[in-house]
Amino acid sequence: MVESVKNWLGQAVPRFEDEALMTGNARFIDDLSPVPGIRHVAILRSPYAHAEIRSIDLAPARELAGVIGAVSGQELMAGLEPLASAVRAPMNYFPMAADKVRYVGEPVALVAAEDRYLAEDAIEAIEVDYEPLGAVVDPIAGQQADAALLHEAVGSNLVHQRTFRYGEPEAAFEAAEHIVRLNWRYPRQSSTPMETYGAIAQFEAAPDRYTIWSNFQGPFILQPLMVRALKIPGNHLRLISAPHSGGSFGIKQGLYPYLVLLAAASRHFGCPLKWIEDRLEHLSASSAAAARADGIEAAFDGNGMLTGLRFANCVDVGAYVRAPEPASVYRMQAASNGSYQVRHIAIENRLVVTNKTPIGLNRGYGGPQFYFGLERAMEVAARRLDLDPAEIRRRNFLPASAFPYDAPGGAVYDAGDYGKGLDMALELTDYPELRARRAAAKAEGRLFGIGLAAGVEPSGSNMAYVTLALTPEERAKAGGRSGGLAAASVSIDPSGSVTVHTDSTPAGQGHATVAAQVAADRLGLEPRDIQVITAIDTQSTAWSLASGNYSNRFAAIEVGAIAESADRIGHKLRRIAGEMLEVAAEDIELAGGRAHVTGAPEQGIALARVAAASHWHPAGLPDDLEPGLDDTTMLSPAVLGAPDEGDRVASAVTFGFLCDLTAVEIDRDTGRIRIDTYVSVHDVGRVLNPIIVEGQIRGGFAHGFGAAMFEDLAYDEAGNFLSGSFADYLCPTAPDLPEVKIGHYETASPQNPLGSKGMGDGSSMLAPAAIANAVADALERDDIELPLTLDRVWRMANELGEGE
Amino acid sequence: MMRLGLGERRRISCTVNGVARSGFAEGRTLLSDFLRHELNLYGTHVGCEHGVCGACTVILDSRLARSCGTLAMQADGAEITTIEGLGDSDREPALREAFSRHGALQCGFCTAGVLLSVKHFLQHNPKPSDGEIRDMLSGHLCRCTGYEGMVRAIAEVAEGQP
């Protein structure tokens, strides 16, 4: 193993991405013009939540000067197969509506024109005759017999239902001394990256093939889905990432139906097409986190030990189940004990279609909704059992000796010490003093409360966990599924400079910097000497189904692939240098840009010369060494096996831990919540770059805070969309956010050679529960729902109902 | 007053980052589109096209302007500073260095607009409080960072010491 002179990992290396971003030199999708003759697309969208399309008159649009053409969904979709998902109910999801619209914003027609202004003019000229239908906006009401049906062929709006049982939940509830029951609604939210969707699609004939430049983020398991929809071989759909992506948080997964749409339209019109989503399109019709109507039951013994859990999850999926959904409700299932010892768990998952935009990846992906239930239940139990909320969690935490831990749902927790994290949170808040301030405030009649939330952060997904949506028999029939494959390449060119390719398509997470740190340590170089390409080109870079930027997979899996290839290149360099210096490869060290004899730095040779030898003089290499320096690693962590017959699955490769503790005071007169204290403690394994880790923690908190306090993609009872601008959908601004104290500690993950765990969702998963718990404590009531808007909190603080 | 029909364009001349530039625009062409697609200055980003997110902020005749809410016609004869024009003058290199060190940017999509606002802000308020910095930043949406790194970086540069 190479011992680097300097260890770049763990250092606060400023990001190499930054300079281009701060000088206007970083290129995003709307900056690109990769082929000549690009025309611009505008999409006509449904103004109705639910309606039959009687007719579409495209002629007025086609007549306008500068318009290349106009096409309806009916015409364009006829040549495509529907986009499949793991839910087999016959919903026939196409990128554009053909005969019926099912949500406001659903595409119905498309125009290509010389510029976007003209394309927008043209879609306004299109006349569509709709026959409006009743709308379904509520996932509970949507299951009733009199509800309008979205998909007639399915025969019900309940499109998926499965129940699961881990351990002996019935016995646990029978023996319980206390049972906490909660039911609540969770609102629909969106992470709203500042850059919207964008794509350029080019069709070429003979043979038919498509090239698409876009800010699609993966997972690239969706590439074979697109291929199937377009009815072409996989190597005829080339996806190329823009060099930079302006944020994603999962949302840019939902771009893929538009890539199919633009590909088909490019073929239809015979020219390359560009579409940049505008903000109204993004808010109304891109993707969103699931609204849910969930319930939880938690069984406790007399000592406050959590002995059983029952989850009743009801997911409002929107109008279609768009792959990789229903993954959001299955992501946490294998870890549905959270950070606790409980072994007896029952789960019911129901998916209900409604007249809203389909849900998809969004920061935390199923985590915020899951922890809202579990951590609210723990808080309520603490109050009922008269236990301190910190104490009830401490009693139930998995002990540090438990790792690796085989969780009831099949997750294998790699490493942790949860009690230590809680201790750190208590220390950072000066918890005894905080409790005393709470008592004093309550004695004065003030609305002051403390809220706690703790949980694990799954990272590096098993691509097979979504197949929990199938029964074991269906899974067996479908063929084996497992793994979370990462690809990385390391190469050295003839002049001796190093290039790393990753398959991680980042959108601001600094992967290029960390990849350079990883490779630099292993090759004895400076990170800034290493060029890192993070944009995928499916025709020229290594990739597989799990490629992409989601589920915190970079620090969980990808870094291991980079390290492996760098090590093989390093080994080869030492072999060549050993020949040159006439010592054994084992006696060569790579450091400071040189290969030298261990213990004798003066006996060395520049790495560039060693590398050059493999290109310029292959005949001079040792007989068993292949020429060139180019190594690709494709690895899938062994732990990520297939789901078993009991529906247990190792859903992710690393499990970080976080604990958020907050205190709030509510102004009874205005309903305003003042965050008095907020502390967030994290174990993300070995920290690879503290600047990036802190940035992810603060960003994750901002998303969680926004979700707790004001974010809501609202629809009215008729399915009209009410949050179409940033004046309606409120995101946190700088003055909104409270001070957050961050605590760090590390338990090294054995799942990759660096000891790092994935991270990035962080407090986006826990802040909603922690803040809700604090508000519940302040108001001394259990019926807390999000967002905690002024109006809602004011009503609760003054014991008023809706409309009073 | 000049009248332009639909589809008619006229030449717009302005000084951008100290250089005389010109290009064509319709009456309805947004300044953001003119800068990006006519002058090929792609560093100005468009995040919402309704004047809330601040990503497209430029300095127009010494005032901050949302280029998505400004017509190209309004910039005829004007002096404009975009992200490409922030270089080695004033505290700009220090600001970039501090932004990077404090993690004040991630995806960087909002950053161009933020940096132009900061430049303008520090010219008018050289010693701001943290509260004033946060108020200024309220004109910009960033979904990546939680703003903390920006506040620290701006405060540090304003104090003139790292």
XYZ file of C-alpha atoms in Angstrom, chain B residues 2 4 8-14 21-26 34 38-39 72-73 76-77:
22
model
C -39.608 54.244 -32.132
C -41.137 47.919 -33.564
C -38.738 43.242 -35.835
C -35.364 43.711 -34.259
C -33.151 46.691 -33.710
C -29.541 47.040 -32.766
C -28.814 47.600 -29.101
C -25.457 49.096 -28.184
C -24.140 49.152 -24.661
C -20.904 45.617 -27.406
C -23.902 45.491 -29.660
C -26.455 43.009 -30.830
C -30.049 42.713 -31.987
C -33.160 42.543 -29.865
C -36.911 42.554 -30.316
C -29.842 39.422 -24.811
C -26.983 37.577 -28.295
C -23.752 38.641 -26.576
C -32.858 44.658 -23.635
C -34.185 47.982 -25.014
C -29.443 50.633 -24.936
C -26.580 53.004 -24.221
